[in-house]
mmCIF file of C-alpha atoms in Angstrom:
data_model
loop_
_atom_site.group_PDB
_atom_site.id
_atom_site.type_symbol
_atom_site.label_atom_id
_atom_site.label_comp_id
_atom_site.label_asym_id
_atom_site.label_seq_id
_atom_site.Cartn_x
_atom_site.Cartn_y
_atom_site.Cartn_z
ATOM 1 C CA MET A 1 -0.074 0.253 0.104
ATOM 2 C CA GLN A 2 1.014 3.003 -0.763
ATOM 3 C CA LYS A 3 2.102 5.475 1.653
ATOM 4 C CA VAL A 4 0.095 9.587 0.746
ATOM 5 C CA LYS A 5 1.859 12.483 1.641
ATOM 6 C CA LYS A 6 -0.181 15.699 2.475
ATOM 7 C CA VAL A 7 1.205 18.424 0.507
ATOM 8 C CA LYS A 8 0.800 22.477 1.043
ATOM 9 C CA VAL A 9 2.056 24.600 -1.962
ATOM 10 C CA ILE A 10 1.841 28.439 -1.606
ATOM 11 C CA THR A 11 2.015 31.018 -4.649
ATOM 12 C CA LEU A 12 2.228 34.543 -4.038
ATOM 13 C CA ASN A 13 3.069 37.318 -5.900
ATOM 14 C CA VAL A 14 5.260 39.860 -2.781
ATOM 15 C CA ASN A 15 5.351 42.753 -4.854
ATOM 16 C CA GLY A 16 9.197 43.555 -4.251
ATOM 17 C CA ILE A 17 10.546 40.330 -1.752
ATOM 18 C CA ARG A 18 12.481 42.756 0.675
ATOM 19 C CA ALA A 19 9.174 44.971 1.237
ATOM 20 C CA ALA A 20 6.610 41.891 1.551
ATOM 21 C CA LYS A 21 9.792 40.683 3.987
ATOM 22 C CA LYS A 22 9.499 43.920 6.411
ATOM 23 C CA LYS A 23 5.245 42.342 6.519
ATOM 24 C CA GLY A 24 6.195 39.914 8.169
ATOM 25 C CA LEU A 25 5.973 37.554 4.977
ATOM 26 C CA PHE A 26 8.443 35.097 6.079
ATOM 27 C CA GLN A 27 7.195 34.704 9.663
ATOM 28 C CA TRP A 28 3.764 33.997 7.934
ATOM 29 C CA ILE A 29 5.482 31.399 5.688
ATOM 30 C CA VAL A 30 6.826 29.377 8.594
ATOM 31 C CA SER A 31 3.648 30.485 10.511
ATOM 32 C CA GLN A 32 2.069 28.280 7.335
ATOM 33 C CA ASN A 33 5.238 25.356 7.578
ATOM 34 C CA PRO A 34 4.105 24.614 3.914
ATOM 35 C CA ASP A 35 6.751 21.952 1.712
ATOM 36 C CA TYR A 36 6.631 24.669 -1.352
ATOM 37 C CA VAL A 37 6.123 28.146 -1.661
ATOM 38 C CA CYS A 38 6.247 29.845 -5.298
ATOM 39 C CA ILE A 39 6.864 33.445 -5.144
ATOM 40 C CA GLN A 40 7.234 36.388 -8.161
ATOM 41 C CA GLU A 41 7.555 39.662 -8.694
ATOM 42 C CA VAL A 42 11.446 38.996 -6.855
ATOM 43 C CA ARG A 43 12.392 42.740 -7.859
ATOM 44 C CA ALA A 44 15.375 42.349 -6.794
ATOM 45 C CA GLN A 45 19.043 41.276 -6.773
ATOM 46 C CA GLU A 46 21.637 38.942 -5.888
ATOM 47 C CA LYS A 47 23.095 41.252 -3.995
ATOM 48 C CA ASP A 48 20.755 42.820 -2.095
ATOM 49 C CA LEU A 49 19.256 39.581 -0.724
ATOM 50 C CA GLU A 50 20.792 38.657 3.026
ATOM 51 C CA LEU A 51 21.366 34.856 3.532
ATOM 52 C CA SER A 52 17.921 35.049 5.153
ATOM 53 C CA TYR A 53 16.619 35.415 1.983
ATOM 54 C CA PHE A 54 17.478 32.356 0.744
ATOM 55 C CA ASN A 55 16.592 29.455 4.268
ATOM 56 C CA ILE A 56 14.268 29.852 6.193
ATOM 57 C CA ASP A 57 13.703 28.001 9.109
ATOM 58 C CA LEU A 58 10.868 25.868 9.935
ATOM 59 C CA VAL A 59 9.866 22.955 12.508
ATOM 60 C CA ASP A 60 10.651 19.592 10.660
ATOM 61 C CA LEU A 61 12.826 20.603 7.184
ATOM 62 C CA PRO A 62 14.431 24.182 6.444
ATOM 63 C CA LEU A 63 13.009 26.141 2.606
ATOM 64 C CA GLY A 64 15.834 26.816 0.726
ATOM 65 C CA GLY A 65 15.524 29.457 -2.098
ATOM 66 C CA THR A 66 15.943 29.075 -5.618
ATOM 67 C CA TYR A 67 16.134 32.445 -7.678
ATOM 68 C CA PHE A 68 16.228 33.340 -11.149
ATOM 69 C CA PHE A 69 16.038 36.702 -10.893
ATOM 70 C CA SER A 70 15.524 39.526 -13.914
ATOM 71 C CA LYS A 71 19.446 41.347 -15.403
ATOM 72 C CA LYS A 72 17.163 44.355 -14.543
ATOM 73 C CA PRO A 73 17.547 46.010 -11.158
ATOM 74 C CA GLY A 74 14.282 45.927 -9.163
ATOM 75 C CA TYR A 75 11.901 44.394 -12.091
ATOM 76 C CA ALA A 76 10.274 40.781 -11.854
ATOM 77 C CA GLY A 77 12.158 37.778 -11.431
ATOM 78 C CA VAL A 78 10.570 34.340 -9.537
ATOM 79 C CA ALA A 79 11.905 32.403 -6.371
ATOM 80 C CA ILE A 80 10.413 28.382 -4.900
ATOM 81 C CA PHE A 81 11.398 27.708 -2.194
ATOM 82 C CA SER A 82 11.073 23.820 -1.126
ATOM 83 C CA LYS A 83 12.409 21.347 1.526
ATOM 84 C CA LYS A 84 13.212 18.981 -0.572
ATOM 85 C CA LYS A 85 16.216 19.915 -2.851
ATOM 86 C CA PRO A 86 16.143 19.280 -6.252
ATOM 87 C CA THR A 87 17.855 17.258 -8.343
ATOM 88 C CA ASN A 88 17.963 19.654 -11.196
ATOM 89 C CA ILE A 89 17.316 23.129 -11.520
ATOM 90 C CA VAL A 90 15.728 24.947 -15.674
ATOM 91 C CA ALA A 91 16.369 28.842 -15.394
ATOM 92 C CA GLY A 92 14.215 30.323 -18.511
ATOM 93 C CA ILE A 93 11.851 29.249 -21.536
ATOM 94 C CA ASN A 94 15.456 29.894 -23.638
ATOM 95 C CA VAL A 95 14.275 33.126 -25.186
ATOM 96 C CA THR A 96 16.542 35.482 -24.634
ATOM 97 C CA GLU A 97 13.511 38.623 -23.901
ATOM 98 C CA PHE A 98 11.940 36.944 -21.182
ATOM 99 C CA ASP A 99 14.847 34.693 -19.825
ATOM 100 C CA ASP A 100 16.582 38.071 -19.408
ATOM 101 C CA GLU A 101 13.428 39.288 -16.618
ATOM 102 C CA GLY A 102 13.375 36.225 -14.833
ATOM 103 C CA ARG A 103 10.563 34.789 -15.649
ATOM 104 C CA VAL A 104 10.319 31.145 -15.198
ATOM 105 C CA LEU A 105 11.854 29.159 -12.839
ATOM 106 C CA ARG A 106 11.288 25.279 -12.978
ATOM 107 C CA ILE A 107 12.526 23.000 -10.561
ATOM 108 C CA ASP A 108 13.131 18.443 -10.896
ATOM 109 C CA PHE A 109 12.393 16.636 -8.647
ATOM 110 C CA ASP A 110 13.093 12.192 -8.559
ATOM 111 C CA ASN A 111 12.357 9.903 -6.268
ATOM 112 C CA PHE A 112 9.546 12.070 -5.153
ATOM 113 C CA TYR A 113 6.505 10.885 -4.158
ATOM 114 C CA ASP A 114 5.019 7.031 -4.674
ATOM 115 C CA SER A 115 2.217 8.230 -6.440
ATOM 116 C CA ALA A 116 4.555 10.996 -8.025
ATOM 117 C CA PRO A 117 8.291 10.060 -8.562
ATOM 118 C CA ARG A 118 9.109 12.468 -11.101
ATOM 119 C CA PHE A 119 7.374 15.777 -10.178
ATOM 120 C CA SER A 120 8.630 19.575 -11.272
ATOM 121 C CA LEU A 121 7.451 22.641 -9.764
ATOM 122 C CA ILE A 122 7.465 25.746 -11.536
ATOM 123 C CA SER A 123 7.229 28.989 -10.454
ATOM 124 C CA ILE A 124 6.000 31.484 -13.849
ATOM 125 C CA TYR A 125 5.405 35.375 -13.938
ATOM 126 C CA PHE A 126 3.207 36.522 -17.098
ATOM 127 C CA PRO A 127 4.683 39.824 -18.053
ATOM 128 C CA SER A 128 1.574 42.685 -17.731
ATOM 129 C CA GLY A 129 0.150 44.269 -21.086
ATOM 130 C CA SER A 130 -1.497 47.319 -19.008
ATOM 131 C CA ALA A 131 1.370 49.814 -19.830
ATOM 132 C CA SER A 132 1.220 50.303 -23.150
ATOM 133 C CA GLU A 133 0.956 48.276 -26.412
ATOM 134 C CA ILE A 134 4.646 47.582 -26.699
ATOM 135 C CA ARG A 135 4.948 46.025 -23.448
ATOM 136 C CA GLN A 136 1.069 44.104 -24.712
ATOM 137 C CA GLU A 137 2.735 43.406 -27.946
ATOM 138 C CA SER A 138 5.601 41.587 -25.758
ATOM 139 C CA LYS A 139 2.578 39.945 -23.350
ATOM 140 C CA TYR A 140 1.532 38.211 -26.621
ATOM 141 C CA ARG A 141 4.820 37.304 -27.538
ATOM 142 C CA PHE A 142 5.229 35.168 -24.178
ATOM 143 C CA LEU A 143 2.063 34.017 -24.584
ATOM 144 C CA SER A 144 3.450 32.168 -28.032
ATOM 145 C CA ASP A 145 6.925 31.047 -26.448
ATOM 146 C CA LEU A 146 5.166 29.517 -23.686
ATOM 147 C CA LYS A 147 2.622 27.238 -25.642
ATOM 148 C CA LYS A 148 5.745 25.350 -26.876
ATOM 149 C CA THR A 149 7.461 24.850 -23.726
ATOM 150 C CA LEU A 150 3.768 23.901 -22.748
ATOM 151 C CA ARG A 151 3.409 21.688 -24.762
ATOM 152 C CA SER A 152 7.335 20.030 -24.720
ATOM 153 C CA TRP A 153 6.631 19.494 -20.878
ATOM 154 C CA SER A 154 3.038 17.904 -22.355
ATOM 155 C CA GLU A 155 5.528 15.851 -23.972
ATOM 156 C CA GLU A 156 7.344 14.903 -21.476
ATOM 157 C CA ARG A 157 4.489 13.810 -18.502
ATOM 158 C CA THR A 158 3.559 12.135 -21.927
ATOM 159 C CA LEU A 159 7.393 9.458 -21.641
ATOM 160 C CA SER A 160 8.377 9.603 -18.339
ATOM 161 C CA GLY A 161 5.133 10.285 -17.065
ATOM 162 C CA ARG A 162 6.513 12.805 -14.542
ATOM 163 C CA GLN A 163 4.103 15.803 -13.535
ATOM 164 C CA PHE A 164 3.909 19.340 -13.657
ATOM 165 C CA LEU A 165 2.178 22.235 -10.464
ATOM 166 C CA ILE A 166 2.627 25.619 -12.178
ATOM 167 C CA CYS A 167 2.596 28.182 -9.706
ATOM 168 C CA GLY A 168 2.243 32.247 -10.462
ATOM 169 C CA ASP A 169 0.561 35.434 -11.597
ATOM 170 C CA CYS A 170 -0.135 34.496 -15.336
ATOM 171 C CA ASN A 171 -1.785 38.439 -15.719
ATOM 172 C CA ILE A 172 -5.122 37.104 -17.294
ATOM 173 C CA ALA A 173 -8.250 36.838 -15.221
ATOM 174 C CA HIS A 174 -9.662 34.147 -17.769
ATOM 175 C CA LYS A 175 -14.003 33.868 -17.274
ATOM 176 C CA GLU A 176 -15.773 36.604 -16.037
ATOM 177 C CA ILE A 177 -16.395 35.155 -12.675
ATOM 178 C CA ASP A 178 -12.906 35.792 -12.459
ATOM 179 C CA LEU A 179 -12.843 39.552 -11.652
ATOM 180 C CA LYS A 180 -15.281 42.286 -9.922
ATOM 181 C CA ASN A 181 -15.833 44.203 -13.180
ATOM 182 C CA TYR A 182 -15.555 41.757 -15.886
ATOM 183 C CA LYS A 183 -18.326 44.225 -17.915
ATOM 184 C CA GLN A 184 -15.745 47.305 -17.846
ATOM 185 C CA ASN A 185 -12.577 45.314 -18.745
ATOM 186 C CA LYS A 186 -12.858 43.311 -21.927
ATOM 187 C CA LYS A 187 -11.066 45.809 -23.528
ATOM 188 C CA ASN A 188 -8.214 46.009 -20.744
ATOM 189 C CA SER A 189 -5.182 44.080 -20.417
ATOM 190 C CA GLY A 190 -5.652 40.673 -18.563
ATOM 191 C CA PHE A 191 -8.832 40.187 -20.339
ATOM 192 C CA LEU A 192 -8.622 40.465 -23.709
ATOM 193 C CA PRO A 193 -10.536 37.381 -25.281
ATOM 194 C CA GLU A 194 -6.842 36.473 -26.892
ATOM 195 C CA GLU A 195 -5.676 35.971 -23.950
ATOM 196 C CA ARG A 196 -8.644 34.555 -22.505
ATOM 197 C CA LYS A 197 -8.300 31.685 -25.599
ATOM 198 C CA TRP A 198 -5.256 30.862 -25.368
ATOM 199 C CA LEU A 199 -5.401 29.944 -21.622
ATOM 200 C CA SER A 200 -8.710 28.179 -22.324
ATOM 201 C CA ASP A 201 -6.850 26.692 -25.310
ATOM 202 C CA ALA A 202 -3.918 25.443 -22.474
ATOM 203 C CA LEU A 203 -6.300 24.204 -20.254
ATOM 204 C CA ASP A 204 -7.981 21.859 -22.998
ATOM 205 C CA GLU A 205 -4.632 20.439 -23.555
ATOM 206 C CA GLY A 206 -4.264 18.764 -21.082
ATOM 207 C CA TRP A 207 -3.540 21.289 -17.750
ATOM 208 C CA LYS A 208 -6.512 21.643 -14.933
ATOM 209 C CA ASP A 209 -7.029 25.238 -13.173
ATOM 210 C CA VAL A 210 -6.658 24.001 -9.906
ATOM 211 C CA PHE A 211 -9.119 26.391 -8.186
ATOM 212 C CA ARG A 212 -11.375 25.965 -10.907
ATOM 213 C CA GLN A 213 -12.073 22.764 -10.712
ATOM 214 C CA ILE A 214 -12.417 22.005 -6.145
ATOM 215 C CA ARG A 215 -14.478 25.781 -6.996
ATOM 216 C CA PRO A 216 -15.790 25.878 -9.769
ATOM 217 C CA GLU A 217 -18.654 28.341 -8.440
ATOM 218 C CA ASP A 218 -16.787 30.364 -6.405
ATOM 219 C CA VAL A 219 -16.490 34.309 -6.289
ATOM 220 C CA GLU A 220 -12.963 34.970 -5.648
ATOM 221 C CA PHE A 221 -10.413 36.835 -6.068
ATOM 222 C CA THR A 222 -6.126 37.205 -5.880
ATOM 223 C CA TRP A 223 -5.344 40.565 -6.499
ATOM 224 C CA TRP A 224 -6.558 44.268 -5.892
ATOM 225 C CA SER A 225 -5.723 47.657 -7.802
ATOM 226 C CA GLN A 226 -4.071 50.038 -5.170
ATOM 227 C CA ARG A 227 -5.852 52.543 -6.406
ATOM 228 C CA GLY A 228 -9.186 53.194 -3.991
ATOM 229 C CA ARG A 229 -10.717 51.253 -2.041
ATOM 230 C CA ALA A 230 -9.846 48.034 -4.394
ATOM 231 C CA ARG A 231 -8.920 45.914 -2.240
ATOM 232 C CA GLU A 232 -11.669 46.990 1.133
ATOM 233 C CA ASN A 233 -14.200 46.774 -1.133
ATOM 234 C CA ASN A 234 -13.024 43.484 -3.123
ATOM 235 C CA VAL A 235 -12.832 45.053 -6.507
ATOM 236 C CA GLY A 236 -10.276 42.356 -7.568
ATOM 237 C CA TRP A 237 -9.094 39.959 -9.876
ATOM 238 C CA ARG A 238 -8.091 36.228 -9.750
ATOM 239 C CA ILE A 239 -5.279 36.153 -12.044
ATOM 240 C CA ASP A 240 -2.806 33.653 -9.455
ATOM 241 C CA TYR A 241 -3.433 29.904 -10.757
ATOM 242 C CA GLN A 242 -1.988 26.501 -9.058
ATOM 243 C CA ILE A 243 -2.468 24.817 -12.825
ATOM 244 C CA ALA A 244 -1.853 21.364 -13.106
ATOM 245 C CA THR A 245 -1.110 17.848 -15.074
ATOM 246 C CA VAL A 246 -4.608 15.745 -14.833
ATOM 247 C CA GLU A 247 -3.159 13.094 -12.554
ATOM 248 C CA LEU A 248 -1.404 15.662 -10.491
ATOM 249 C CA ALA A 249 -5.194 17.905 -9.825
ATOM 250 C CA SER A 250 -6.760 15.529 -8.798
ATOM 251 C CA SER A 251 -4.753 15.233 -6.289
ATOM 252 C CA CYS A 252 -5.412 17.943 -4.442
ATOM 253 C CA LYS A 253 -7.462 17.828 -1.457
ATOM 254 C CA ASN A 254 -8.372 21.453 -0.508
ATOM 255 C CA ILE A 255 -7.655 24.677 -2.081
ATOM 256 C CA TRP A 256 -7.987 28.227 -1.173
ATOM 257 C CA VAL A 257 -6.956 32.066 -0.891
ATOM 258 C CA GLU A 258 -5.885 33.151 2.225
ATOM 259 C CA LYS A 259 -7.231 37.039 2.881
ATOM 260 C CA GLU A 260 -4.530 37.779 6.191
ATOM 261 C CA PRO A 261 -2.480 38.825 6.326
ATOM 262 C CA LYS A 262 -2.017 41.814 3.768
ATOM 263 C CA LEU A 263 1.850 40.811 2.345
ATOM 264 C CA SER A 264 1.646 42.702 -1.003
ATOM 265 C CA ASP A 265 -1.397 43.407 -3.392
ATOM 266 C CA HIS A 266 -1.967 40.173 -4.217
ATOM 267 C CA ALA A 267 -3.087 37.394 -1.726
ATOM 268 C CA PRO A 268 -1.171 34.156 -1.518
ATOM 269 C CA LEU A 269 -3.266 30.430 -3.147
ATOM 270 C CA ILE A 270 -2.317 27.637 -0.762
ATOM 271 C CA ALA A 271 -3.611 24.492 -1.647
ATOM 272 C CA LEU A 272 -2.947 20.209 -0.123
ATOM 273 C CA TYR A 273 -2.841 18.108 -2.093
ATOM 274 C CA ASP A 274 -2.261 13.784 -1.211
ATOM 275 C CA LEU A 275 1.136 12.552 -3.265
#
């Protein structure tokens, strides 16, 4: 009989890891005792971070941090904290434009758990296109390049049985239920028809939006504008996801948005898996 291991995974866009640390990010992580934490929008360079940013002491096993920094200071970047030491690290998707911005970080595990011996965890930060037409065009290029990467991961799953979990800020609200004011945002970046179709197509190709699998009708948001009183009035968007291969998604027992404490303009998305 296979042993079931309960695995807790957190994803959060921290909107600057140094700012989030001042708000209690690492103390909160310790209180959660997760197995894995995916971080987006690090907005720092390695030289800016002291040792405490790379090792979080927990009761049982420490979380070791792996970072993929943007070459541009104070911009983008992703990280993954893990109790298990990865057997392999892949930084980027072999596209210079986006690898220079630190958009995608993958860590691999072999001999993982009985039900998922080969497992890969990805922290991902999609570009935002809201600043300008130029940035929106960059976002479309990212989506095109990422589609190729997703298909290569799907092929890897087929050939080796490797399971994938993609965590991060996708900067896309998929359906009308996923943002408060959908009618006013149909022509805005993050809810454009082309972006939503891209996500639908990805989910049609063997990936699962874990939150929607568990909570098909829940109205929950993960990001709020810092203008006005958007968060106070819950005028938000669900743009942070855990997206998994079908088998891995089926092992999720619960997933939720953690409303407190407010560590950034995003809220953590937390999931529990039986592996």
